[in-house]
mmCIF file of C-alpha atoms in Angstrom:
data_model
loop_
_atom_site.group_PDB
_atom_site.id
_atom_site.type_symbol
_atom_site.label_atom_id
_atom_site.label_comp_id
_atom_site.label_asym_id
_atom_site.label_seq_id
_atom_site.Cartn_x
_atom_site.Cartn_y
_atom_site.Cartn_z
ATOM 1 C CA MET A 608 -86.463 65.482 42.313
ATOM 2 C CA THR A 609 -83.718 66.850 40.070
ATOM 3 C CA LYS A 610 -82.168 68.725 42.920
ATOM 4 C CA SER A 611 -82.135 65.687 45.128
ATOM 5 C CA THR A 612 -80.496 63.684 42.349
ATOM 6 C CA ASP A 613 -77.821 66.323 41.931
ATOM 7 C CA GLU A 614 -77.370 66.370 45.664
ATOM 8 C CA VAL A 615 -76.847 62.634 45.784
ATOM 9 C CA VAL A 616 -74.349 62.798 42.918
ATOM 10 C CA GLU A 617 -72.464 65.614 44.584
ATOM 11 C CA GLN A 618 -72.479 63.719 47.862
ATOM 12 C CA VAL A 619 -70.948 60.691 46.190
ATOM 13 C CA LEU A 620 -68.321 62.771 44.391
ATOM 14 C CA ALA A 621 -67.552 64.605 47.618
ATOM 15 C CA GLY A 622 -67.118 61.262 49.330
ATOM 16 C CA LEU A 623 -64.563 60.320 46.691
ATOM 17 C CA ARG A 624 -62.849 63.682 46.998
ATOM 18 C CA ASP A 625 -62.771 63.943 50.757
ATOM 19 C CA SER A 626 -61.362 60.518 51.438
ATOM 20 C CA GLU A 627 -58.818 60.755 54.209
ATOM 21 C CA VAL A 628 -55.333 59.534 53.703
ATOM 22 C CA PRO A 629 -54.593 56.580 56.009
ATOM 23 C CA VAL A 630 -52.432 57.451 58.974
ATOM 24 C CA GLY A 631 -48.799 56.502 58.458
ATOM 25 C CA MET A 632 -49.245 55.858 54.746
ATOM 26 C CA GLU A 633 -46.203 57.923 53.780
ATOM 27 C CA ARG A 634 -43.968 56.066 56.228
ATOM 28 C CA ARG A 635 -45.242 52.688 55.036
ATOM 29 C CA ILE A 636 -44.772 53.660 51.423
ATOM 30 C CA LEU A 637 -41.238 54.893 52.029
ATOM 31 C CA GLU A 638 -40.289 51.722 53.886
ATOM 32 C CA ALA A 639 -41.868 49.485 51.280
ATOM 33 C CA VAL A 640 -40.295 51.316 48.360
ATOM 34 C CA GLN A 641 -36.863 51.369 49.977
ATOM 35 C CA ASP A 642 -37.127 47.668 50.822
ATOM 36 C CA ARG A 643 -38.178 46.861 47.311
ATOM 37 C CA ALA A 644 -35.405 49.010 45.879
ATOM 38 C CA ALA A 645 -32.870 47.265 48.117
ATOM 39 C CA VAL A 646 -34.145 43.849 47.108
ATOM 40 C CA LYS A 647 -34.105 44.908 43.492
ATOM 41 C CA SER A 648 -30.552 46.219 43.780
ATOM 42 C CA ARG A 649 -29.429 42.978 45.454
ATOM 43 C CA TRP A 650 -31.244 40.994 42.806
ATOM 44 C CA GLY A 651 -29.728 43.203 40.118
ATOM 45 C CA ALA A 652 -26.260 42.695 41.577
ATOM 46 C CA ALA A 653 -26.837 38.950 41.724
ATOM 47 C CA GLN A 654 -28.128 39.014 38.189
ATOM 48 C CA SER A 655 -25.119 40.959 36.962
ATOM 49 C CA TRP A 656 -22.811 38.582 38.823
ATOM 50 C CA THR A 657 -24.605 35.596 37.322
ATOM 51 C CA ARG A 658 -24.560 37.249 33.918
ATOM 52 C CA SER A 659 -20.834 37.851 34.137
ATOM 53 C CA TRP A 660 -20.277 34.245 35.199
ATOM 54 C CA THR A 661 -22.436 33.054 32.340
ATOM 55 C CA TRP A 662 -20.438 35.120 29.877
ATOM 56 C CA GLY A 663 -17.200 33.811 31.359
ATOM 57 C CA ILE A 664 -18.327 30.204 31.091
ATOM 58 C CA ALA A 665 -19.540 30.779 27.548
ATOM 59 C CA LEU A 666 -16.217 32.359 26.602
ATOM 60 C CA ALA A 667 -14.247 29.514 28.180
ATOM 61 C CA GLY A 668 -16.414 26.983 26.375
ATOM 62 C CA THR A 669 -15.871 28.722 23.067
ATOM 63 C CA VAL A 670 -12.114 28.777 23.581
ATOM 64 C CA ALA A 671 -12.149 25.086 24.553
ATOM 65 C CA ILE A 672 -14.133 24.191 21.451
ATOM 66 C CA CYS A 673 -11.737 26.139 19.237
ATOM 67 C CA VAL A 674 -8.694 24.470 20.806
ATOM 68 C CA ALA A 675 -10.287 21.031 20.509
ATOM 69 C CA GLY A 676 -11.162 21.638 16.875
ATOM 70 C CA PHE A 677 -7.629 22.794 16.128
ATOM 71 C CA MET A 678 -6.151 19.734 17.844
ATOM 72 C CA VAL A 679 -8.497 17.367 16.018
ATOM 73 C CA ARG A 680 -7.597 18.886 12.676
ATOM 74 C CA ARG A 681 -3.957 18.682 13.561
ATOM 75 C CA MET A 682 -4.182 15.037 14.587
ATOM 76 C CA GLU A 683 -6.267 13.832 11.662
ATOM 77 C CA PRO A 684 -4.342 11.562 9.168
ATOM 78 C CA VAL A 685 -3.367 12.981 5.840
ATOM 79 C CA SER A 686 -5.514 11.592 3.081
ATOM 80 C CA ASP A 687 -4.051 9.075 0.581
ATOM 81 C CA ALA A 688 -4.888 11.310 -2.363
ATOM 82 C CA SER A 689 -2.482 13.957 -1.269
ATOM 83 C CA GLN A 690 0.273 11.391 -0.785
ATOM 84 C CA VAL A 691 -0.312 9.955 -4.223
ATOM 85 C CA HIS A 692 0.020 13.326 -5.833
ATOM 86 C CA VAL A 693 2.767 14.831 -3.803
ATOM 87 C CA ILE A 694 5.142 12.072 -2.882
ATOM 88 C CA PRO A 695 5.962 10.663 -6.382
ATOM 89 C CA VAL A 696 6.921 14.097 -7.587
ATOM 90 C CA LYS A 697 9.297 14.525 -4.735
ATOM 91 C CA VAL A 698 10.644 11.011 -5.285
ATOM 92 C CA LEU A 699 11.217 11.653 -8.960
ATOM 93 C CA ASP A 700 13.051 14.802 -8.107
ATOM 94 C CA ALA A 701 15.101 13.182 -5.403
ATOM 95 C CA LEU A 702 15.965 9.858 -6.944
ATOM 96 C CA PRO A 703 19.107 9.508 -9.104
ATOM 97 C CA THR A 704 18.716 9.056 -12.814
ATOM 98 C CA VAL A 705 17.331 5.750 -13.946
ATOM 99 C CA SER A 706 20.230 4.760 -16.040
ATOM 100 C CA SER A 707 23.272 6.566 -17.185
ATOM 101 C CA GLN A 708 22.843 5.512 -20.787
ATOM 102 C CA VAL A 709 19.308 6.747 -21.107
ATOM 103 C CA ALA A 710 20.239 9.936 -19.391
ATOM 104 C CA GLU A 711 23.158 10.524 -21.703
ATOM 105 C CA LYS A 712 21.071 9.797 -24.768
ATOM 106 C CA SER A 713 18.302 12.120 -23.837
ATOM 107 C CA PRO A 714 19.716 15.089 -22.005
ATOM 108 C CA GLN A 715 16.867 17.457 -23.044
ATOM 109 C CA LEU A 716 14.073 15.220 -21.895
ATOM 110 C CA PRO A 717 10.883 17.084 -21.149
ATOM 111 C CA PRO A 718 9.783 16.826 -17.590
ATOM 112 C CA PRO A 719 7.746 13.713 -16.849
ATOM 113 C CA SER A 720 4.092 13.959 -17.560
ATOM 114 C CA ILE A 721 3.294 13.147 -13.979
ATOM 115 C CA VAL A 722 4.906 16.394 -12.967
ATOM 116 C CA ARG A 723 2.710 18.372 -15.323
ATOM 117 C CA VAL A 724 -0.455 17.042 -13.778
ATOM 118 C CA GLU A 725 0.761 17.843 -10.331
ATOM 119 C CA ARG A 726 -2.048 19.251 -8.287
ATOM 120 C CA LYS A 727 -1.375 22.384 -6.355
ATOM 121 C CA ALA A 728 -1.282 20.908 -2.920
ATOM 122 C CA SER A 729 -2.234 23.076 -0.027
ATOM 123 C CA THR A 730 0.620 24.450 1.988
ATOM 124 C CA ARG A 731 -0.887 22.949 5.104
ATOM 125 C CA LYS A 732 -0.626 19.422 3.683
ATOM 126 C CA ASP A 733 2.892 20.032 2.439
ATOM 127 C CA ARG A 734 3.814 21.192 5.871
ATOM 128 C CA LEU A 735 2.152 18.122 7.367
ATOM 129 C CA ILE A 736 4.089 15.821 5.044
ATOM 130 C CA SER A 737 7.382 17.515 5.709
ATOM 131 C CA VAL A 738 6.858 17.549 9.447
ATOM 132 C CA THR A 739 4.874 14.496 10.436
ATOM 133 C CA ASP A 740 5.892 12.088 7.678
ATOM 134 C CA ALA A 741 9.552 12.991 7.483
ATOM 135 C CA ALA A 742 10.586 9.470 8.459
ATOM 136 C CA SER A 743 8.486 7.740 5.834
ATOM 137 C CA LEU A 744 9.563 10.250 3.222
ATOM 138 C CA SER A 745 13.241 9.660 3.915
ATOM 139 C CA ALA A 746 12.626 5.898 3.743
ATOM 140 C CA MET A 747 11.014 6.286 0.388
ATOM 141 C CA ARG A 748 13.899 8.398 -0.840
ATOM 142 C CA ALA A 749 16.373 5.668 0.003
ATOM 143 C CA ALA A 750 18.304 4.027 -2.894
ATOM 144 C CA SER A 751 16.682 0.661 -2.320
ATOM 145 C CA TYR A 752 13.390 2.005 -3.445
ATOM 146 C CA PRO A 753 12.602 0.655 -6.951
ATOM 147 C CA ALA A 754 12.704 3.496 -9.375
ATOM 148 C CA PRO A 755 9.751 3.893 -11.675
ATOM 149 C CA PRO A 756 10.510 3.378 -15.362
ATOM 150 C CA ALA A 757 11.393 6.507 -17.215
ATOM 151 C CA PRO A 758 9.673 7.171 -20.535
ATOM 152 C CA LEU A 759 11.595 6.021 -23.633
ATOM 153 C CA THR A 760 13.072 8.442 -26.113
ATOM 154 C CA GLN A 761 12.314 8.297 -29.822
ATOM 155 C CA GLU A 762 15.640 6.609 -30.509
ATOM 156 C CA GLU A 763 14.997 3.954 -27.877
ATOM 157 C CA LYS A 764 11.549 3.341 -29.246
ATOM 158 C CA LEU A 765 13.023 2.905 -32.750
ATOM 159 C CA LEU A 766 15.604 0.444 -31.457
ATOM 160 C CA LEU A 767 12.942 -1.556 -29.693
ATOM 161 C CA ARG A 768 10.787 -1.643 -32.818
ATOM 162 C CA ILE A 769 13.744 -2.927 -34.913
ATOM 163 C CA ALA A 770 14.652 -5.540 -32.350
ATOM 164 C CA ARG A 771 11.085 -6.800 -32.160
ATOM 165 C CA LYS A 772 10.746 -6.847 -35.960
ATOM 166 C CA GLY A 773 13.954 -8.958 -36.358
ATOM 167 C CA ASP A 774 14.712 -7.811 -39.918
ATOM 168 C CA PRO A 775 18.374 -8.869 -40.557
ATOM 169 C CA GLN A 776 18.983 -5.994 -42.926
ATOM 170 C CA GLU A 777 17.804 -3.421 -40.448
ATOM 171 C CA LEU A 778 19.680 -5.214 -37.680
ATOM 172 C CA ALA A 779 22.815 -5.156 -39.777
ATOM 173 C CA LEU A 780 22.402 -1.429 -40.281
ATOM 174 C CA LEU A 781 22.654 -1.008 -36.587
ATOM 175 C CA ASN A 782 26.293 -2.175 -36.813
ATOM 176 C CA PRO A 783 28.341 0.983 -37.499
ATOM 177 C CA VAL A 784 31.090 -0.942 -39.386
ATOM 178 C CA MET A 785 28.633 -2.567 -41.750
ATOM 179 C CA ARG A 786 26.745 0.751 -42.108
ATOM 180 C CA ALA A 787 29.998 2.485 -43.003
ATOM 181 C CA ALA A 788 30.850 -0.229 -45.528
ATOM 182 C CA ARG A 789 27.429 0.072 -47.115
ATOM 183 C CA ASP A 790 27.723 3.830 -47.247
ATOM 184 C CA ALA A 791 31.092 3.484 -48.982
ATOM 185 C CA GLU A 792 29.678 1.000 -51.435
ATOM 186 C CA GLU A 793 26.755 3.259 -52.279
ATOM 187 C CA LYS A 794 29.076 6.154 -52.730
ATOM 188 C CA ALA A 795 31.224 4.159 -55.104
ATOM 189 C CA GLU A 796 28.203 3.123 -57.121
ATOM 190 C CA VAL A 797 27.129 6.712 -57.496
ATOM 191 C CA GLU A 798 30.523 7.770 -58.648
ATOM 192 C CA ARG A 799 30.683 4.871 -61.081
ATOM 193 C CA PHE A 800 27.265 5.751 -62.442
ATOM 194 C CA PHE A 801 28.219 9.316 -63.181
ATOM 195 C CA THR A 802 31.671 8.605 -64.568
ATOM 196 C CA GLN A 803 31.034 5.604 -66.981
ATOM 197 C CA PRO A 804 28.577 7.253 -69.443
ATOM 198 C CA ALA A 805 30.840 10.213 -69.870
ATOM 199 C CA THR A 806 33.703 8.080 -71.111
ATOM 200 C CA GLY A 807 31.394 6.056 -73.333
ATOM 201 C CA ASP A 808 30.074 9.207 -75.180
ATOM 202 C CA HIS A 809 33.573 10.488 -75.964
ATOM 203 C CA GLU A 810 34.575 7.181 -77.484
ATOM 204 C CA MET B 1412 -51.748 74.633 45.476
ATOM 205 C CA THR B 1413 -49.141 73.930 48.062
ATOM 206 C CA SER B 1414 -48.377 70.710 46.260
ATOM 207 C CA ILE B 1415 -47.459 72.630 43.108
ATOM 208 C CA GLU B 1416 -44.958 74.735 45.033
ATOM 209 C CA GLY B 1417 -43.576 71.557 46.509
ATOM 210 C CA CYS B 1418 -43.329 70.166 43.051
ATOM 211 C CA SER B 1419 -41.008 72.940 41.916
ATOM 212 C CA LEU B 1420 -38.899 72.478 45.030
ATOM 213 C CA VAL B 1421 -38.581 68.778 44.439
ATOM 214 C CA LEU B 1422 -37.752 69.282 40.802
ATOM 215 C CA SER B 1423 -35.025 71.769 41.634
ATOM 216 C CA SER B 1424 -33.597 69.350 44.172
ATOM 217 C CA ILE B 1425 -33.608 66.579 41.607
ATOM 218 C CA GLU B 1426 -31.844 68.712 39.024
ATOM 219 C CA SER B 1427 -29.212 69.821 41.497
ATOM 220 C CA ALA B 1428 -28.589 66.305 42.709
ATOM 221 C CA GLY B 1429 -28.297 64.893 39.213
ATOM 222 C CA SER B 1430 -29.816 61.455 39.031
ATOM 223 C CA GLU B 1431 -30.368 61.209 42.777
ATOM 224 C CA ILE B 1432 -34.011 61.183 43.782
ATOM 225 C CA ASP B 1433 -35.382 62.916 46.836
ATOM 226 C CA LEU B 1434 -37.873 60.147 47.363
ATOM 227 C CA THR B 1435 -38.981 61.394 50.767
ATOM 228 C CA SER B 1436 -39.948 64.762 49.338
ATOM 229 C CA LEU B 1437 -41.784 63.127 46.471
ATOM 230 C CA VAL B 1438 -43.788 60.932 48.840
ATOM 231 C CA GLU B 1439 -44.604 63.790 51.168
ATOM 232 C CA THR B 1440 -45.660 66.031 48.311
ATOM 233 C CA TYR B 1441 -47.685 63.728 46.134
ATOM 234 C CA SER B 1442 -48.850 60.738 48.152
ATOM 235 C CA ALA B 1443 -52.122 62.349 49.302
ATOM 236 C CA LEU B 1444 -53.042 63.472 45.788
ATOM 237 C CA LEU B 1445 -52.168 60.100 44.324
ATOM 238 C CA PHE B 1446 -54.152 58.370 47.042
ATOM 239 C CA ARG B 1447 -57.279 60.376 46.210
ATOM 240 C CA VAL B 1448 -56.855 59.749 42.496
ATOM 241 C CA ALA B 1449 -56.592 56.033 43.105
ATOM 242 C CA TYR B 1450 -59.403 56.077 45.640
ATOM 243 C CA SER B 1451 -61.787 57.724 43.170
ATOM 244 C CA VAL B 1452 -61.403 54.677 40.961
ATOM 245 C CA LEU B 1453 -60.989 51.886 43.495
ATOM 246 C CA ARG B 1454 -63.024 53.181 46.466
ATOM 247 C CA GLY B 1455 -60.912 51.096 48.827
ATOM 248 C CA ARG B 1456 -58.255 52.482 51.119
ATOM 249 C CA ALA B 1457 -55.950 49.476 51.072
ATOM 250 C CA GLU B 1458 -56.181 49.178 47.305
ATOM 251 C CA ALA B 1459 -55.511 52.884 46.829
ATOM 252 C CA GLU B 1460 -52.505 52.755 49.150
ATOM 253 C CA ASP B 1461 -51.093 49.835 47.201
ATOM 254 C CA VAL B 1462 -51.442 51.860 44.031
ATOM 255 C CA VAL B 1463 -49.564 54.793 45.565
ATOM 256 C CA GLN B 1464 -46.807 52.443 46.631
ATOM 257 C CA ASP B 1465 -46.611 51.026 43.111
ATOM 258 C CA VAL B 1466 -46.340 54.532 41.714
ATOM 259 C CA PHE B 1467 -43.231 55.267 43.745
ATOM 260 C CA VAL B 1468 -41.775 51.915 42.832
ATOM 261 C CA ARG B 1469 -42.141 53.002 39.230
ATOM 262 C CA VAL B 1470 -40.398 56.234 40.127
ATOM 263 C CA ILE B 1471 -37.466 54.247 41.496
ATOM 264 C CA GLU B 1472 -37.393 52.114 38.373
ATOM 265 C CA HIS B 1473 -37.399 55.164 36.073
ATOM 266 C CA ARG B 1474 -35.146 57.322 38.215
ATOM 267 C CA LEU B 1475 -32.720 57.837 35.327
ATOM 268 C CA ASP B 1476 -35.479 59.290 33.166
ATOM 269 C CA LEU B 1477 -36.857 61.697 35.749
ATOM 270 C CA LEU B 1478 -34.874 64.632 34.432
ATOM 271 C CA THR B 1479 -36.736 64.376 31.146
ATOM 272 C CA VAL B 1480 -40.140 64.539 32.859
ATOM 273 C CA ARG B 1481 -41.564 67.996 32.265
ATOM 274 C CA ASP B 1482 -44.490 67.940 34.659
ATOM 275 C CA MET B 1483 -43.814 65.634 37.570
ATOM 276 C CA ARG B 1484 -47.284 66.119 39.021
ATOM 277 C CA VAL B 1485 -49.118 65.106 35.848
ATOM 278 C CA TRP B 1486 -46.678 62.280 35.247
ATOM 279 C CA LEU B 1487 -47.282 60.774 38.684
ATOM 280 C CA VAL B 1488 -51.060 61.236 38.460
ATOM 281 C CA ARG B 1489 -51.101 59.517 35.102
ATOM 282 C CA ILE B 1490 -49.165 56.563 36.511
ATOM 283 C CA ALA B 1491 -51.515 56.333 39.483
ATOM 284 C CA TRP B 1492 -54.553 56.634 37.243
ATOM 285 C CA ASN B 1493 -53.432 53.882 34.896
ATOM 286 C CA LEU B 1494 -52.460 51.579 37.753
ATOM 287 C CA ALA B 1495 -55.814 52.152 39.428
ATOM 288 C CA ILE B 1496 -57.752 51.483 36.217
ATOM 289 C CA ASP B 1497 -55.746 48.312 35.737
ATOM 290 C CA ARG B 1498 -56.360 47.187 39.305
ATOM 291 C CA ARG B 1499 -60.053 48.023 39.040
ATOM 292 C CA ARG B 1500 -60.448 45.338 36.379
ATOM 293 C CA ARG B 1501 -59.244 42.646 38.809
ATOM 294 C CA ILE B 1502 -61.499 43.384 41.760
ATOM 295 C CA ARG B 1503 -65.234 43.038 42.334
ATOM 296 C CA PRO B 1504 -66.582 46.603 42.232
ATOM 297 C CA GLU B 1505 -70.083 45.713 43.503
ATOM 298 C CA GLN B 1506 -68.948 44.739 46.991
ATOM 299 C CA ILE B 1507 -66.560 47.666 47.237
ATOM 300 C CA ASP B 1508 -69.203 50.150 46.066
ATOM 301 C CA ALA B 1509 -71.665 48.796 48.660
ATOM 302 C CA ARG B 1510 -69.176 49.322 51.481
ATOM 303 C CA PHE B 1511 -68.240 52.757 50.163
ATOM 304 C CA ALA B 1512 -71.927 53.788 49.959
ATOM 305 C CA GLU B 1513 -72.461 52.727 53.568
ATOM 306 C CA THR B 1514 -69.557 54.893 54.690
ATOM 307 C CA LEU B 1515 -71.097 57.944 52.995
ATOM 308 C CA VAL B 1516 -74.370 57.717 54.898
ATOM 309 C CA ALA B 1517 -74.538 60.000 57.929
ATOM 310 C CA ARG B 1518 -74.584 58.104 61.197
ATOM 311 C CA THR B 1519 -77.063 60.511 62.741
ATOM 312 C CA VAL B 1520 -79.963 59.669 60.434
ATOM 313 C CA PRO B 1521 -82.452 56.968 61.358
ATOM 314 C CA ALA B 1522 -81.761 53.436 60.150
ATOM 315 C CA ASP B 1523 -84.490 53.343 57.503
ATOM 316 C CA GLU B 1524 -83.295 56.621 56.003
ATOM 317 C CA ALA B 1525 -79.732 55.417 56.151
ATOM 318 C CA VAL B 1526 -80.651 52.290 54.201
ATOM 319 C CA ALA B 1527 -82.484 54.375 51.594
ATOM 320 C CA ASP B 1528 -79.578 56.809 51.261
ATOM 321 C CA ALA B 1529 -77.121 53.981 50.935
ATOM 322 C CA ARG B 1530 -79.237 52.425 48.201
ATOM 323 C CA ARG B 1531 -79.417 55.709 46.261
ATOM 324 C CA MET B 1532 -75.693 56.264 46.555
ATOM 325 C CA LYS B 1533 -74.997 52.761 45.407
ATOM 326 C CA ALA B 1534 -77.267 53.432 42.438
ATOM 327 C CA VAL B 1535 -75.273 56.552 41.649
ATOM 328 C CA LEU B 1536 -72.012 54.585 41.768
ATOM 329 C CA SER B 1537 -73.559 51.895 39.605
ATOM 330 C CA GLU B 1538 -74.706 54.429 37.025
ATOM 331 C CA ILE B 1539 -71.281 56.038 37.043
ATOM 332 C CA GLU B 1540 -69.778 52.683 36.165
ATOM 333 C CA LYS B 1541 -72.259 52.294 33.335
ATOM 334 C CA LEU B 1542 -71.243 55.579 31.729
ATOM 335 C CA PRO B 1543 -69.134 55.486 28.573
ATOM 336 C CA ARG B 1544 -65.498 55.075 29.405
ATOM 337 C CA GLY B 1545 -64.359 58.574 28.468
ATOM 338 C CA GLU B 1546 -67.190 60.257 30.339
ATOM 339 C CA ARG B 1547 -66.673 58.046 33.401
ATOM 340 C CA HIS B 1548 -62.961 58.781 33.538
ATOM 341 C CA VAL B 1549 -63.453 62.539 33.230
ATOM 342 C CA LEU B 1550 -66.166 62.535 35.886
ATOM 343 C CA LEU B 1551 -64.084 60.541 38.376
ATOM 344 C CA LEU B 1552 -60.952 62.577 37.745
ATOM 345 C CA SER B 1553 -62.861 65.817 38.146
ATOM 346 C CA ALA B 1554 -64.134 64.592 41.496
ATOM 347 C CA VAL B 1555 -60.623 64.915 42.897
ATOM 348 C CA GLU B 1556 -60.857 68.688 42.334
ATOM 349 C CA GLU B 1557 -57.114 69.112 42.579
ATOM 350 C CA LEU B 1558 -56.588 68.915 38.851
ATOM 351 C CA ASP B 1559 -57.575 71.619 36.415
ATOM 352 C CA THR B 1560 -58.887 70.926 32.942
ATOM 353 C CA ALA B 1561 -55.465 71.146 31.326
ATOM 354 C CA GLU B 1562 -53.979 68.631 33.738
ATOM 355 C CA MET B 1563 -56.915 66.275 33.306
ATOM 356 C CA ALA B 1564 -56.465 66.542 29.553
ATOM 357 C CA LYS B 1565 -52.799 65.577 29.897
ATOM 358 C CA VAL B 1566 -53.566 62.657 32.188
ATOM 359 C CA LEU B 1567 -56.280 61.304 29.916
ATOM 360 C CA GLY B 1568 -54.510 62.126 26.674
ATOM 361 C CA ARG B 1569 -57.318 64.329 25.357
ATOM 362 C CA SER B 1570 -57.779 67.985 24.486
ATOM 363 C CA GLU B 1571 -59.135 70.439 27.027
ATOM 364 C CA SER B 1572 -62.272 71.058 24.997
ATOM 365 C CA ALA B 1573 -62.888 67.328 24.787
ATOM 366 C CA VAL B 1574 -62.509 67.037 28.549
ATOM 367 C CA ARG B 1575 -65.012 69.818 29.129
ATOM 368 C CA ALA B 1576 -67.482 68.276 26.684
ATOM 369 C CA LEU B 1577 -67.112 64.836 28.195
ATOM 370 C CA LEU B 1578 -67.662 66.196 31.677
ATOM 371 C CA PHE B 1579 -70.824 68.016 30.614
ATOM 372 C CA ARG B 1580 -72.189 64.948 28.859
ATOM 373 C CA ALA B 1581 -71.310 62.705 31.794
ATOM 374 C CA ARG B 1582 -73.228 64.812 34.262
ATOM 375 C CA ALA B 1583 -76.216 65.160 31.953
ATOM 376 C CA ARG B 1584 -76.316 61.450 31.170
ATOM 377 C CA LEU B 1585 -75.937 60.499 34.820
ATOM 378 C CA ARG B 1586 -78.723 62.829 35.900
ATOM 379 C CA LYS B 1587 -81.026 61.570 33.189
ATOM 380 C CA ARG B 1588 -80.441 57.917 34.024
ATOM 381 C CA LEU B 1589 -80.870 58.450 37.742
ATOM 382 C CA GLU B 1590 -84.114 60.318 37.253
ATOM 383 C CA ARG B 1591 -85.383 57.621 34.954
ATOM 384 C CA GLY B 1592 -84.412 54.954 37.488
ATOM 385 C CA GLU B 1593 -86.106 56.736 40.348
ATOM 386 C CA GLY B 1594 -89.210 57.356 38.235
ATOM 387 C CA ALA B 1595 -89.429 53.667 37.429
#
């Protein structure tokens, strides 16, 4: 029984081992593999062509988006905040002095406070103002533009306070002739005060 | 043995030609061996031929890596073996084994004996399929008889001693189960 079982097993394994190769298998395999390789190469070429086109389209799209973004940023209006901070400073610098008297009285005036709080504007906005708003800037720099009031000096403030107070004595002191007369009178009183007792003691 | 000599010739031609592949020589040298390896698993001629074709398609796909392949023969057998195992899972082995068993029966024997022989051979094939996976693979690969133990070990990714032990256990287990089935 064991021998017959081994014989059957060996017969089956021999059947697996001794299987004949189909006639023309090599030729069929070669043709099929070469056809598949050709199709794959064509498909690979088409894929590479499509891939290159895809990359080209993507690159063109990226460039278009960059150009559009640059144009939009270039065309966008300058915000009011930048004008408020930049333009008055330039106007103050460009305009003539407010009045000759005030300017003569206060030649060492500190720079206006508005200049000190000047925000460091970006160079791009300055360039935009100088280029795109040149016309409006020149119009604002014209002489007809009402000049903003300059800050008063200490002397001017004192004069205003005296004028508002209306004290006749202080007003009279503003007259140089009367002030000189009063100074002379005070000087004479001082001299008289120091000279009279001396003569009285000797007598 | 002639295939091994052909292997060295093909390898030398590949090395001399750089990345060019002498596909015709490869097919002529290895197609029969690969067919038998695939047939031992699939037991169908058309299926085995498809596997051989797929093997050479893989060769075309990996033609740039062929120079790094140390043993072309083992590499191709391993590809054919894995493709056949994968294809075996998608077919119905019962019908194929029945047809294969009928082809093994001698045509000269009477009809009743032929039916009995076919039934016993189908039982053998069925018991082979019921063996543990490692034992079944070693037994089927050894049936080809063109691979030595070292090559089988490389194809299956096992040591030579493990291959020998698995083959011994497979035969013993198969004999025991067949005797028990015939006794019942």
